[in-house]
mmCIF file of C-alpha atoms in Angstrom:
data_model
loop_
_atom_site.group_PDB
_atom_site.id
_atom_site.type_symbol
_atom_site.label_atom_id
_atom_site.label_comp_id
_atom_site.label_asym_id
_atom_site.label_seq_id
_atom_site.Cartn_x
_atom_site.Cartn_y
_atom_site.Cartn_z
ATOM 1 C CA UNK A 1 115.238 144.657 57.873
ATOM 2 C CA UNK A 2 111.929 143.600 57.052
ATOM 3 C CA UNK A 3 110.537 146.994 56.849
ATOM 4 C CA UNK A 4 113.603 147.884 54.563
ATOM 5 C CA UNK A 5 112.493 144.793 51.835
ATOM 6 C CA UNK A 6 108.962 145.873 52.122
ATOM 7 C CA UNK A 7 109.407 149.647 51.058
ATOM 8 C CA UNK A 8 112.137 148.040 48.404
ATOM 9 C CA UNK A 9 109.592 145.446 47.210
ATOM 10 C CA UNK A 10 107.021 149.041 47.149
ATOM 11 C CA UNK A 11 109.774 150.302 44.879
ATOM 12 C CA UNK A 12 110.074 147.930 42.620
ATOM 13 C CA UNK A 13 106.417 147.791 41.953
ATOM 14 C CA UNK A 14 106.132 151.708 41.674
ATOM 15 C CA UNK A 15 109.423 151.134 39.305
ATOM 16 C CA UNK A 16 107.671 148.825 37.012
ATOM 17 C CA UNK A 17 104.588 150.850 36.696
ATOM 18 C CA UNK A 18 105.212 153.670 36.373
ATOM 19 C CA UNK A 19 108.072 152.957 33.858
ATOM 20 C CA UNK A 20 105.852 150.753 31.699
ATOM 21 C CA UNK A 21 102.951 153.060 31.420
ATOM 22 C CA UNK A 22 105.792 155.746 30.281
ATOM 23 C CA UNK A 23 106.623 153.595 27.639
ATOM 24 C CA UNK A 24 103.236 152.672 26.720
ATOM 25 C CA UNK A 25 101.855 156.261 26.232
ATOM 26 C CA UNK A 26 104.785 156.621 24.278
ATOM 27 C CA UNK A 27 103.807 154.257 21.979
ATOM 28 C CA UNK A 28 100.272 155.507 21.878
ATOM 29 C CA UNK A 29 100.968 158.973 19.737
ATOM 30 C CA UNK A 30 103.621 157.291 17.454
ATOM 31 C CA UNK A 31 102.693 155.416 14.371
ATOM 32 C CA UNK A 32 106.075 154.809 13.774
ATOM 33 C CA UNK A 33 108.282 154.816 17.327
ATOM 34 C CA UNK A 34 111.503 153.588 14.766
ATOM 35 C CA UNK A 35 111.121 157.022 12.897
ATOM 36 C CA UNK A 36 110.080 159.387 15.649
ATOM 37 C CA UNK A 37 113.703 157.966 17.600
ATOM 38 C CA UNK A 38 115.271 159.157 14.215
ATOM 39 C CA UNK A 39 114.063 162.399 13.885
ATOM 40 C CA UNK A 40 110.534 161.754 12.116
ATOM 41 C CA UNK A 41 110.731 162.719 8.407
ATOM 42 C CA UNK A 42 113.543 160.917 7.924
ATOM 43 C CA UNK A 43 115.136 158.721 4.838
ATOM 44 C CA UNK A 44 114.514 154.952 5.100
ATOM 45 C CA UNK A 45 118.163 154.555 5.532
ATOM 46 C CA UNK A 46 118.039 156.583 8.411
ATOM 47 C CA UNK A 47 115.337 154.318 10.195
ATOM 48 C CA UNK A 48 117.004 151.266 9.516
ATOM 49 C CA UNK A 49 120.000 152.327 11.296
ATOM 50 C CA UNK A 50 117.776 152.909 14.564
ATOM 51 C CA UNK A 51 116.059 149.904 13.659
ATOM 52 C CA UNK A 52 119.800 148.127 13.699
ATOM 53 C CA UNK A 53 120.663 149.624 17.251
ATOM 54 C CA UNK A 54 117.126 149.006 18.686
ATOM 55 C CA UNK A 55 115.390 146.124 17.353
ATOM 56 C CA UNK A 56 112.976 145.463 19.617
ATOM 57 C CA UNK A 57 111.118 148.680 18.749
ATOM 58 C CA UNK A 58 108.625 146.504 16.413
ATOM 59 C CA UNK A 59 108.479 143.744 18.839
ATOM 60 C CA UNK A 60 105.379 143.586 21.244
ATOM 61 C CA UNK A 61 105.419 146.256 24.070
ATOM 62 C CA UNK A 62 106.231 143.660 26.818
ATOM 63 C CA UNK A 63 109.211 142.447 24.803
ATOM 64 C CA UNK A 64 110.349 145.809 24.466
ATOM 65 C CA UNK A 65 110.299 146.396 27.952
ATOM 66 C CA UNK A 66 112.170 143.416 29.038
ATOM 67 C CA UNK A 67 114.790 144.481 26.152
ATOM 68 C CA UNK A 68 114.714 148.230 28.032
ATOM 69 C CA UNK A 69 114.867 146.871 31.502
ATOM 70 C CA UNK A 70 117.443 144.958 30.095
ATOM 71 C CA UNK A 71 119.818 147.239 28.691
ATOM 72 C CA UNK A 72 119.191 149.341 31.584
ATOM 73 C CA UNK A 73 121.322 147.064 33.678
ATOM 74 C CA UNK A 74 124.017 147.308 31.447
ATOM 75 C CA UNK A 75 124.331 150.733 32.004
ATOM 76 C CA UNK A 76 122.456 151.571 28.533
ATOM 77 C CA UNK A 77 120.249 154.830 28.934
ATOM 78 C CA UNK A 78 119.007 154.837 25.100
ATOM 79 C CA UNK A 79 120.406 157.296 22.264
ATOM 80 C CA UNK A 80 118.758 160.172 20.998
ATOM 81 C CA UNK A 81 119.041 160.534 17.749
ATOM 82 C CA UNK A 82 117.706 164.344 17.291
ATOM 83 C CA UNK A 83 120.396 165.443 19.699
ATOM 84 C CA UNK A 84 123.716 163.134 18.968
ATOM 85 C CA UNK A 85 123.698 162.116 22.461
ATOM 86 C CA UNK A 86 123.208 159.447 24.571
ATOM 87 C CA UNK A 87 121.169 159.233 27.840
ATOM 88 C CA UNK A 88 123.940 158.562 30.075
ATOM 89 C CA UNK A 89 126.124 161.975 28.467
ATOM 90 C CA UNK A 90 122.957 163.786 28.849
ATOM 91 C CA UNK A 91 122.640 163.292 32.276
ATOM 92 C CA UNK A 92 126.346 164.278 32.925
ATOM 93 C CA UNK A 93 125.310 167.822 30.534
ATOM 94 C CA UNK A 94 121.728 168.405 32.252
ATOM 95 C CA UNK A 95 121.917 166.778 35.372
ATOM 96 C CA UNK A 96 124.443 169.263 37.307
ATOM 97 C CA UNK A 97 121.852 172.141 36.798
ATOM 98 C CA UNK A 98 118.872 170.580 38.102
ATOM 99 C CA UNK A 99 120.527 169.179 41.172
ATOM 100 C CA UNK A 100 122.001 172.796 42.206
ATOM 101 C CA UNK A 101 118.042 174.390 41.406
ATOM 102 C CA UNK A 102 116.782 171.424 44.206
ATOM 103 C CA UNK A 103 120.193 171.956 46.324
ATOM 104 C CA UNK A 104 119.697 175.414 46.448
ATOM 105 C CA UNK A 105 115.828 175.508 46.995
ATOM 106 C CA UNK A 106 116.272 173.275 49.906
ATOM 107 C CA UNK A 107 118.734 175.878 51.400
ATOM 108 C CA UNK A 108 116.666 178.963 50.859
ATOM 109 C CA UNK A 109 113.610 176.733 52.057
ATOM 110 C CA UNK A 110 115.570 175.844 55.212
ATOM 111 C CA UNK A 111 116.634 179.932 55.481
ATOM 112 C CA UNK A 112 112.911 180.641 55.536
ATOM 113 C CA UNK A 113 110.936 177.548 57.848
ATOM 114 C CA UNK A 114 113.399 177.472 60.694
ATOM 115 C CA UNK A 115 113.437 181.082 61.524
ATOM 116 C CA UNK A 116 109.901 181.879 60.851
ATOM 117 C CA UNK A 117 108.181 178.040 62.298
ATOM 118 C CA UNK A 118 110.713 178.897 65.991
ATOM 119 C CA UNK A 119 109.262 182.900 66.622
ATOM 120 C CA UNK A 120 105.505 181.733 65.235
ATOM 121 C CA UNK A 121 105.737 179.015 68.179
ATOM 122 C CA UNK A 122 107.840 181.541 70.441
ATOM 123 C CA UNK A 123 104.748 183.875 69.997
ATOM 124 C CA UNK A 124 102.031 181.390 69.299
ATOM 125 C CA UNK A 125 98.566 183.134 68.317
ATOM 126 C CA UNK A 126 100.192 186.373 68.108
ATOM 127 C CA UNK A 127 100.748 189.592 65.459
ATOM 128 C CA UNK A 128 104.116 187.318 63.478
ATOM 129 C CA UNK A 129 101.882 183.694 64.054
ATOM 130 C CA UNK A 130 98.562 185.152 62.353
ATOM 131 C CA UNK A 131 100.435 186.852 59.186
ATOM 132 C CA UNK A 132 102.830 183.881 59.040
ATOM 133 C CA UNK A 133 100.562 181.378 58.850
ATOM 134 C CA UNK A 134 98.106 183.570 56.501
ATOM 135 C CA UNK A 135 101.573 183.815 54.167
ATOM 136 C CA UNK A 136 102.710 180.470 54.402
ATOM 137 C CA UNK A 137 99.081 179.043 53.560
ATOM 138 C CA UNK A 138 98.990 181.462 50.204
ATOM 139 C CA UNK A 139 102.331 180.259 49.450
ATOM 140 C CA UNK A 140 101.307 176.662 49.364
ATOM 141 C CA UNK A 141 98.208 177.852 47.603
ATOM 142 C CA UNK A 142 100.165 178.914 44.412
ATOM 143 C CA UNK A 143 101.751 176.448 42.073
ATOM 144 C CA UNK A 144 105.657 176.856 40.447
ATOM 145 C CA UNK A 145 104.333 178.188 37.528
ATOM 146 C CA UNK A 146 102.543 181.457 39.564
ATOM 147 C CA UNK A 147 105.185 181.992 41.609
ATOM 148 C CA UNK A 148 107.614 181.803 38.366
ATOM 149 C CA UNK A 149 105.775 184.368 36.547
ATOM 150 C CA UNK A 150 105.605 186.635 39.893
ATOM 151 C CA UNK A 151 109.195 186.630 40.083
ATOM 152 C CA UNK A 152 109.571 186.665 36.170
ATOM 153 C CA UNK A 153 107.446 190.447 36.370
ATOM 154 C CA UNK A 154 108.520 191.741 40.080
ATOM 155 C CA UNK A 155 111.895 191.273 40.221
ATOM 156 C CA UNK A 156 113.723 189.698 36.658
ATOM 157 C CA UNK A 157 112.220 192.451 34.876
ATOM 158 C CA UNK A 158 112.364 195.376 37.040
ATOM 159 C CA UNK A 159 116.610 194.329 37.901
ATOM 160 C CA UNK A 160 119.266 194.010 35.492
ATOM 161 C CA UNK A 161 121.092 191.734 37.914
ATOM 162 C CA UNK A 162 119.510 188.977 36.983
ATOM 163 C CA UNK A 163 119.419 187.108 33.775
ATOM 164 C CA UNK A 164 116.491 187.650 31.412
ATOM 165 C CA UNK A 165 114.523 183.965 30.389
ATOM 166 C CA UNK A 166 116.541 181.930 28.297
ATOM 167 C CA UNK A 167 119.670 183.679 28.822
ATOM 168 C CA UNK A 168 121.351 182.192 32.245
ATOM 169 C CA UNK A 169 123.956 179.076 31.769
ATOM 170 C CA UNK A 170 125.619 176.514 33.648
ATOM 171 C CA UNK A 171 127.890 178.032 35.963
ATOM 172 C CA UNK A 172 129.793 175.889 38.851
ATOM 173 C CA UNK A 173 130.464 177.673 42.046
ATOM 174 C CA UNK A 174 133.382 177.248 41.982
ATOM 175 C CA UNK A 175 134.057 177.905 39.021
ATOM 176 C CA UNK A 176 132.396 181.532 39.374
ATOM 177 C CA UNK A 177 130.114 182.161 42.413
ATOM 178 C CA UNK A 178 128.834 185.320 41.676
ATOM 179 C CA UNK A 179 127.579 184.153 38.023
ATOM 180 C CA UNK A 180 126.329 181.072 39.872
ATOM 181 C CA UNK A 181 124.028 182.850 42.070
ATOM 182 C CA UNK A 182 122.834 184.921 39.804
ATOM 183 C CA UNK A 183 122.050 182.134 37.210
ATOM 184 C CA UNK A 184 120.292 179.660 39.692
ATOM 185 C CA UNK A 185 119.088 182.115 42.811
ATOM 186 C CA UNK A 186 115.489 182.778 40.829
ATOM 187 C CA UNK A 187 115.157 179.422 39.825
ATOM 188 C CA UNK A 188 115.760 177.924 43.468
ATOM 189 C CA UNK A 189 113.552 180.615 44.967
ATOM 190 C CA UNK A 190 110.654 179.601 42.283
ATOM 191 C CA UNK A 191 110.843 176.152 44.395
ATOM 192 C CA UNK A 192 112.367 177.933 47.625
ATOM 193 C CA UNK A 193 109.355 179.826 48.921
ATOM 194 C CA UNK A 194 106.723 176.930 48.368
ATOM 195 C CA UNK A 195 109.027 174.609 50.861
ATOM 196 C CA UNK A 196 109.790 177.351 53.132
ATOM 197 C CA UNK A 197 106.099 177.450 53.606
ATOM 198 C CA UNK A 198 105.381 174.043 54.068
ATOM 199 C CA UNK A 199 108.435 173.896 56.303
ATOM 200 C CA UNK A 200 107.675 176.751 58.360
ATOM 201 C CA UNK A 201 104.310 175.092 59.420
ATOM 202 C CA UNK A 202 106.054 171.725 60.547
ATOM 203 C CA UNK A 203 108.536 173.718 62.985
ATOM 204 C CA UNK A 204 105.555 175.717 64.023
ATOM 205 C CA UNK A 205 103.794 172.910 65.346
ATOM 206 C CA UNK A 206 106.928 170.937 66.471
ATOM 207 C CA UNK A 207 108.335 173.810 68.280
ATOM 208 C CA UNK A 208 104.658 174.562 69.958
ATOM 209 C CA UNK A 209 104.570 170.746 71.702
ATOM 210 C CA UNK A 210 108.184 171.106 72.671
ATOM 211 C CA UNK A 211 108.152 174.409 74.541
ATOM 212 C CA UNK A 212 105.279 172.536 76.740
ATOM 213 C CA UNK A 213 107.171 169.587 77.376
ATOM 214 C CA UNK A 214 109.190 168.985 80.501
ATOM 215 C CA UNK A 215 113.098 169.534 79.820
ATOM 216 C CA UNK A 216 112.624 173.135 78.301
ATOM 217 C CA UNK A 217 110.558 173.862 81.859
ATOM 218 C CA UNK A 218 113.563 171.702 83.580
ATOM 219 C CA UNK A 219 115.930 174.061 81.476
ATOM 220 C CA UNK A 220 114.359 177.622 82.023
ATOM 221 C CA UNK A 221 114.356 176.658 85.920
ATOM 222 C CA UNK A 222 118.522 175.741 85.970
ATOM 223 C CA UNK A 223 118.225 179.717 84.622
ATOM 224 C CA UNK A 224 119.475 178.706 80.987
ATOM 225 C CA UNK A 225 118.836 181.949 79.001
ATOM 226 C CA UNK A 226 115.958 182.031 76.821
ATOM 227 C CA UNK A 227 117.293 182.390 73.407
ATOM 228 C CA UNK A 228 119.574 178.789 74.210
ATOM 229 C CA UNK A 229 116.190 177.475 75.202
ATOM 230 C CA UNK A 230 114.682 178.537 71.967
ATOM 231 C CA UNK A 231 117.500 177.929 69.490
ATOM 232 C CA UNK A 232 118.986 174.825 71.044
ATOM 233 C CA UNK A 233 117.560 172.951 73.198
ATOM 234 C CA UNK A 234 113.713 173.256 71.602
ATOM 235 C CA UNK A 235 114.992 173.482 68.199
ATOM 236 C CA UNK A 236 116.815 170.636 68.407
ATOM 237 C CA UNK A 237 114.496 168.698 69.402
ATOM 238 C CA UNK A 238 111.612 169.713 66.774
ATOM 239 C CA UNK A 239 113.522 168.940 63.821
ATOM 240 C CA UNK A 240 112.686 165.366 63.273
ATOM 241 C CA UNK A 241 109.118 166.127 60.926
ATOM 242 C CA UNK A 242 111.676 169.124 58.810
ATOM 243 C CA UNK A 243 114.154 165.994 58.103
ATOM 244 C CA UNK A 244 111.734 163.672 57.341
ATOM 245 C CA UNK A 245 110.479 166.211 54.644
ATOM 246 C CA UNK A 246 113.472 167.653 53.607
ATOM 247 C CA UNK A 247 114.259 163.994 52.531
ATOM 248 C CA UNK A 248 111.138 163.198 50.605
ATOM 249 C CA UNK A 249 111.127 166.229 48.502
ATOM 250 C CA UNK A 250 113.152 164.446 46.419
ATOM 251 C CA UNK A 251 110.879 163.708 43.520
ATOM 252 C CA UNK A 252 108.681 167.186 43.628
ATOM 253 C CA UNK A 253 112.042 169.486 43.431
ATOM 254 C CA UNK A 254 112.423 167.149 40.122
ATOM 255 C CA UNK A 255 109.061 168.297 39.109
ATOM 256 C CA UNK A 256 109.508 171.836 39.962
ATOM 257 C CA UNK A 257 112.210 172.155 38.149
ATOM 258 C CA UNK A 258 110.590 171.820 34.673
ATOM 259 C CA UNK A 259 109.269 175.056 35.863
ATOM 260 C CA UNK A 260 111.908 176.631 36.645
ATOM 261 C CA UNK A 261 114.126 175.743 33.955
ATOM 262 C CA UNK A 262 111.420 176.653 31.327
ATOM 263 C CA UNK A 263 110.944 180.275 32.737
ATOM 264 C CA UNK A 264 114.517 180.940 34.117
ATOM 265 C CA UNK A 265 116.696 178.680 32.758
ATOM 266 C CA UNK A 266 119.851 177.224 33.651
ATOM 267 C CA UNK A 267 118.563 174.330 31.305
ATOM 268 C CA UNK A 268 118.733 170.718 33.048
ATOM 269 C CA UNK A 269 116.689 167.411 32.876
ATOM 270 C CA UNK A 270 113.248 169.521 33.186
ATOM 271 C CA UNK A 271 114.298 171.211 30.279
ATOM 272 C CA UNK A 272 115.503 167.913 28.400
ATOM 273 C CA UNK A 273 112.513 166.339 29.340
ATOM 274 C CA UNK A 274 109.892 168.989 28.122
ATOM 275 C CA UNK A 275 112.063 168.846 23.875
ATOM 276 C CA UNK A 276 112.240 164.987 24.155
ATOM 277 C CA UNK A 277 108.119 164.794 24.670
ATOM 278 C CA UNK A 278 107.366 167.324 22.364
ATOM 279 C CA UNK A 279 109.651 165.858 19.521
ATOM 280 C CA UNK A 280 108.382 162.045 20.976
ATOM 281 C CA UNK A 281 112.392 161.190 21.382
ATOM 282 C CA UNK A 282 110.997 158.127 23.531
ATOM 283 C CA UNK A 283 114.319 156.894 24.983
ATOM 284 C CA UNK A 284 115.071 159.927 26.715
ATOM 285 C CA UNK A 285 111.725 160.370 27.814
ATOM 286 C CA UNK A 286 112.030 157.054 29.668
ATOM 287 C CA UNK A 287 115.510 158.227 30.709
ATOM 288 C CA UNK A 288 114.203 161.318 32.324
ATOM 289 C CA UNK A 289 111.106 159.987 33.657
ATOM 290 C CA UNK A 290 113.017 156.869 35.414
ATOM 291 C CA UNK A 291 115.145 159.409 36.976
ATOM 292 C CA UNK A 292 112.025 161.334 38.418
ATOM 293 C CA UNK A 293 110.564 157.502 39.605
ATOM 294 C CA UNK A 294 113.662 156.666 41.235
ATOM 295 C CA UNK A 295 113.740 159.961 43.569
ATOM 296 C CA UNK A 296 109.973 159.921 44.052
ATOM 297 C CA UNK A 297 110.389 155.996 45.911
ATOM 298 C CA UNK A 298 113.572 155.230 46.652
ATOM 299 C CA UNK A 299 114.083 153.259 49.560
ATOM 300 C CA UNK A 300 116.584 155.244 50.972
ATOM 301 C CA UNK A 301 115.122 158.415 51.484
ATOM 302 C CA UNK A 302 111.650 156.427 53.024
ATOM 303 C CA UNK A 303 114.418 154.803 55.163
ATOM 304 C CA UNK A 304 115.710 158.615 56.315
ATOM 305 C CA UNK A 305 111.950 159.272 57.011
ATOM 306 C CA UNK A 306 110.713 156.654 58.738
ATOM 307 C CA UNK A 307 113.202 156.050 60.762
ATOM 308 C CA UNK A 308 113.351 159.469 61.922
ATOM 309 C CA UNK A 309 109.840 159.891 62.136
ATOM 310 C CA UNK A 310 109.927 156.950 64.445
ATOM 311 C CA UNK A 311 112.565 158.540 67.284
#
């Protein structure tokens, strides 16, 4: 318990910062926050009907953060203005697509590391371990943004199976899975291959320490066959560092996903996020960031991994 209010007093203060000095270097670009929020060249009319439903835009900054934090409780996300829309509708539009991109990611991550991190340990400082580890490490080497344009040239432009930039949509599953995968299987392997990487190494060295340790020798001698040793008993057991990582990815799928969006589309918060900065619509940038906050420390998923860590 005390550990719990400790990360969730950690939270709180990551919360605050990081929320206040989005809202501050808002501010800092915008002679006029009132008639950025309404579109910028706008009528005076126009401003004094954002100034009606937010008046504590002229007010000192730390008043209107108290205001924000305030109508933040009550469920009140801001408005934008420029789009008709406000925060809470545009998470139910944008944030469907960006969850799938991370859900899916995660998946083709998992596809990758588990497969790759059990034979590298299987056949530890052999032909597979050497190039494995030499891929994996020039993986993690290479940002979203390289990998997106690798994929954008090698396989988006060279296939007509998959949609061209700008062009995918918002498809459900089950609404239509084969439109689904091939709106969101690019996008999720722009995020997919750096995790798989990553991933691959933790099993690697999990799996290594576990073949050594006493139950698998226990195991082999009782004559169970060597693949259930492998894929079973070992794996099972090496899984703990892959959870814990899985769960704090959280926050850098969120990040990722402004890639991803921007080269590939299906458009979600990344996407938001990047038109709200560049037309200063500060609401929804404080909407979208708080979002990315909340994933990169909430108390939950630091519960997940340190309390697995600590089996």
């Amino acid at each position: 318990m005390r550990y719990f209010l400790q990360r969730l007093g950690q939270f709180l203060i990551v919360f605050i910062v990081v929320t206040f000095t989005v809202m501050a270097a808002t501010r800092i670009g915008s002679a006029d926050p009132v008639r950025d929020m309404a579109g910028g060249t706008v009528s005076e009319e126009q401003r004094q009907q954002v100034l009606e439903d937010y008046p504590y835009l002229e007010d000192p900054l730390p008043v209107q953060y108290v205001q924000w934090v305030g109508d933040l409780v009550t469920g009140d996300l801001g408005y934008s203005y420029l789009q008709s829309q406000s925060g809470a509708d545009m998470f139910k539009q944008r944030l469907p697509p960006t969850i799938f991109i991370g859900l899916w990611a995660i998946v083709i991550g998992l596809l990758v590391a588990v497969p790759v991190g059990v034979y590298s340990a299987y056949r530890r400082d052999g032909p597979f371990d050497k190039s494995a580890s030499v891929t994996s490490f020039a993986a993690v080497s290479m940002p979203p943004l390289v990998i997106a344009v690798l994929l954008l040239y090698l396989v988006v432009a060279r296939w007509s199976v998959f949609p061209t930039v700008g062009a995918s949509n918002y498809v459900a599953p089950w609404d239509n899975p084969y439109e689904h995968f091939r709106n969101f299987f690019i996008p999720a392997l722009t995020l997919g291959i750096g995790l798989g990487a990553v991933w691959s190494r933790f099993v690697r060295a999990d799996m290594s320490l576990t073949l050594q340790s006493d139950f698998i020798m226990l195991a082999k001698a009782k004559g169970v066959s060597p693949r259930r040793v492998l894929w079973v008993h070992a794996l099972r057991a090496s899984i703990l560092s892959l959870i814990t990582s899985v769960a704090l990815q959280t926050a850098a799928l969120i990040g990722g996903a402004v890639v991803a969006e921007q080269f590939f589309g299906p458009k979600g918060i990344g996407d938001r996020l990047v038109f709200a900065i560049q037309q200063n619509d500060i609401l929804i940038i404080q909407a979208c960031l708080l979002y990315t906050s909340d994933a990169a420390d909430d108390p939950t998923l630091v519960v997940m991994g340190g309390g697995g860590g600590g089996v």
